[in-house]
mmCIF file of C-alpha atoms in Angstrom:
data_model
loop_
_atom_site.group_PDB
_atom_site.id
_atom_site.type_symbol
_atom_site.label_atom_id
_atom_site.label_comp_id
_atom_site.label_asym_id
_atom_site.label_seq_id
_atom_site.Cartn_x
_atom_site.Cartn_y
_atom_site.Cartn_z
ATOM 1 C CA MET A 4 -56.222 -24.802 71.447
ATOM 2 C CA PHE A 5 -59.653 -26.461 70.683
ATOM 3 C CA CYS A 6 -61.300 -27.337 67.349
ATOM 4 C CA PRO A 7 -63.961 -24.415 66.741
ATOM 5 C CA SER A 8 -66.264 -27.009 64.833
ATOM 6 C CA CYS A 9 -66.307 -30.052 67.475
ATOM 7 C CA LYS A 10 -64.427 -28.691 70.447
ATOM 8 C CA SER A 11 -61.760 -31.517 70.374
ATOM 9 C CA LEU A 12 -58.264 -30.738 71.557
ATOM 10 C CA LEU A 13 -55.854 -29.799 68.512
ATOM 11 C CA ARG A 14 -52.895 -31.469 68.119
ATOM 12 C CA PRO A 15 -49.452 -30.017 66.639
ATOM 13 C CA VAL A 16 -48.123 -31.378 63.546
ATOM 14 C CA GLU A 17 -45.475 -29.587 61.858
ATOM 15 C CA ASP A 18 -46.668 -25.809 61.612
ATOM 16 C CA LYS A 19 -50.214 -26.718 61.925
ATOM 17 C CA LEU A 20 -53.049 -27.572 64.486
ATOM 18 C CA ILE A 21 -54.993 -30.502 63.282
ATOM 19 C CA CYS A 22 -58.176 -31.724 65.005
ATOM 20 C CA PRO A 23 -57.951 -35.877 65.230
ATOM 21 C CA ARG A 24 -61.646 -36.058 65.193
ATOM 22 C CA CYS A 25 -62.913 -33.851 62.366
ATOM 23 C CA GLY A 26 -59.776 -33.016 60.185
ATOM 24 C CA PHE A 27 -60.002 -29.195 60.926
ATOM 25 C CA GLU A 28 -56.604 -27.641 60.241
ATOM 26 C CA ARG A 29 -55.001 -24.221 60.925
ATOM 27 C CA PRO A 30 -51.764 -22.860 61.122
ATOM 28 C CA ILE A 31 -49.717 -22.180 64.198
ATOM 29 C CA ASP A 32 -49.312 -18.629 64.665
ATOM 30 C CA GLY A 33 -46.320 -16.859 66.333
ATOM 31 C CA SER A 34 -47.978 -16.452 69.849
ATOM 32 C CA GLU A 35 -48.894 -20.133 70.211
ATOM 33 C CA GLN A 36 -46.139 -22.420 71.483
ATOM 34 C CA ALA A 37 -46.376 -26.133 72.548
ATOM 35 C CA LYS A 38 -44.675 -26.651 75.682
ATOM 36 C CA GLY A 39 -43.983 -29.815 77.338
ATOM 37 C CA GLU A 40 -41.579 -30.581 80.506
ATOM 38 C CA THR A 41 -41.352 -33.583 82.345
ATOM 39 C CA THR A 42 -39.269 -34.197 85.591
ATOM 40 C CA LEU A 43 -37.304 -36.729 87.161
ATOM 41 C CA GLU A 44 -40.275 -37.499 89.489
ATOM 42 C CA ASP A 45 -42.465 -38.244 86.674
ATOM 43 C CA ASP A 46 -40.007 -40.457 84.691
ATOM 44 C CA LEU A 47 -39.879 -42.556 88.082
ATOM 45 C CA ARG A 48 -43.475 -42.529 88.380
ATOM 46 C CA GLU A 49 -43.590 -44.701 85.244
ATOM 47 C CA VAL A 50 -40.948 -47.119 85.858
ATOM 48 C CA PRO A 51 -42.258 -50.577 87.002
ATOM 49 C CA VAL A 52 -40.690 -52.237 90.289
ATOM 50 C CA PHE A 53 -39.573 -56.028 90.429
ATOM 51 C CA GLU A 54 -37.765 -55.742 93.663
ATOM 52 C CA ASP A 55 -38.459 -59.177 95.017
ATOM 53 C CA LEU A 56 -39.232 -61.517 92.436
ATOM 54 C CA ASP A 57 -39.917 -64.423 94.569
ATOM 55 C CA THR A 58 -42.920 -62.952 95.782
ATOM 56 C CA MET A 59 -44.437 -61.716 92.767
ATOM 57 C CA PRO A 60 -47.287 -63.921 90.881
ATOM 58 C CA ILE A 61 -46.442 -65.578 87.613
ATOM 59 C CA ASP A 62 -49.002 -65.500 84.868
ATOM 60 C CA GLU A 63 -48.000 -68.627 82.984
ATOM 61 C CA THR A 64 -50.298 -67.596 79.973
ATOM 62 C CA VAL A 65 -48.360 -64.840 78.842
ATOM 63 C CA ILE A 66 -45.470 -65.242 76.122
ATOM 64 C CA CYS A 67 -42.456 -62.876 75.909
ATOM 65 C CA SER A 68 -42.043 -61.105 72.749
ATOM 66 C CA LYS A 69 -38.208 -61.064 73.358
ATOM 67 C CA CYS A 70 -37.213 -64.537 73.635
ATOM 68 C CA GLY A 71 -40.554 -66.416 73.432
ATOM 69 C CA ASN A 72 -40.202 -68.009 76.845
ATOM 70 C CA ILE A 73 -44.360 -68.713 78.721
ATOM 71 C CA GLY A 74 -44.474 -67.053 81.762
ATOM 72 C CA ALA A 75 -43.787 -63.875 83.300
ATOM 73 C CA TYR A 76 -44.131 -61.953 86.695
ATOM 74 C CA TRP A 77 -46.232 -59.497 86.963
ATOM 75 C CA HIS A 78 -48.177 -56.374 89.014
ATOM 76 C CA LEU A 79 -50.531 -53.671 88.742
ATOM 77 C CA ARG A 80 -49.857 -49.974 88.887
ATOM 78 C CA GLN A 81 -52.008 -46.966 88.795
ATOM 79 C CA THR A 82 -50.203 -44.867 86.215
ATOM 80 C CA ARG A 83 -52.726 -42.609 85.105
ATOM 81 C CA SER A 84 -55.537 -40.875 86.500
ATOM 82 C CA ALA A 85 -57.591 -42.409 89.221
ATOM 83 C CA ASP A 86 -60.700 -42.785 87.148
ATOM 84 C CA GLU A 87 -58.739 -44.706 84.517
ATOM 85 C CA ALA A 88 -57.646 -48.544 84.541
ATOM 86 C CA THR A 89 -54.790 -49.904 86.135
ATOM 87 C CA THR A 90 -51.436 -50.758 84.210
ATOM 88 C CA ARG A 91 -50.042 -54.315 84.500
ATOM 89 C CA PHE A 92 -46.258 -54.706 84.064
ATOM 90 C CA TYR A 93 -44.731 -58.040 83.041
ATOM 91 C CA ARG A 94 -40.832 -59.175 83.534
ATOM 92 C CA CYS A 95 -40.357 -62.252 81.780
ATOM 93 C CA THR A 96 -38.985 -65.024 83.968
ATOM 94 C CA LYS A 97 -36.172 -66.198 81.720
ATOM 95 C CA CYS A 98 -34.584 -63.148 80.025
ATOM 96 C CA LYS A 99 -36.187 -60.451 82.271
ATOM 97 C CA HIS A 100 -37.498 -58.476 79.433
ATOM 98 C CA THR A 101 -40.025 -56.231 80.753
ATOM 99 C CA TRP A 102 -43.231 -54.490 79.183
ATOM 100 C CA ARG A 103 -46.671 -53.184 79.960
ATOM 101 C CA GLU A 104 -50.321 -54.029 79.087
ATOM 102 C CA TYR A 105 -52.678 -51.276 79.469
ATOM 103 C CA ALA A 106 -56.170 -52.635 80.340
#
């Protein structure tokens, strides 16, 4: 399902396929169905691991968006393909709120 004009991947929006690059639209016909599945293995791969916080580095320039504390444990993880940047996971040193930052 690629755009006939610019060759970008068409995205399903309601009952249409829309090109995010050039705006081309066409209705989804009955033979086309988008199907997405995740497995438990996929979900587990995305979960940040903060097992031994005492050994993890602390970034003292990061501010927690939940409690306002300055400082968070962090680690890097390759969550996407190998040719893309790593993802940095943070965990607040005070409230333990966890978030990620894409490089």
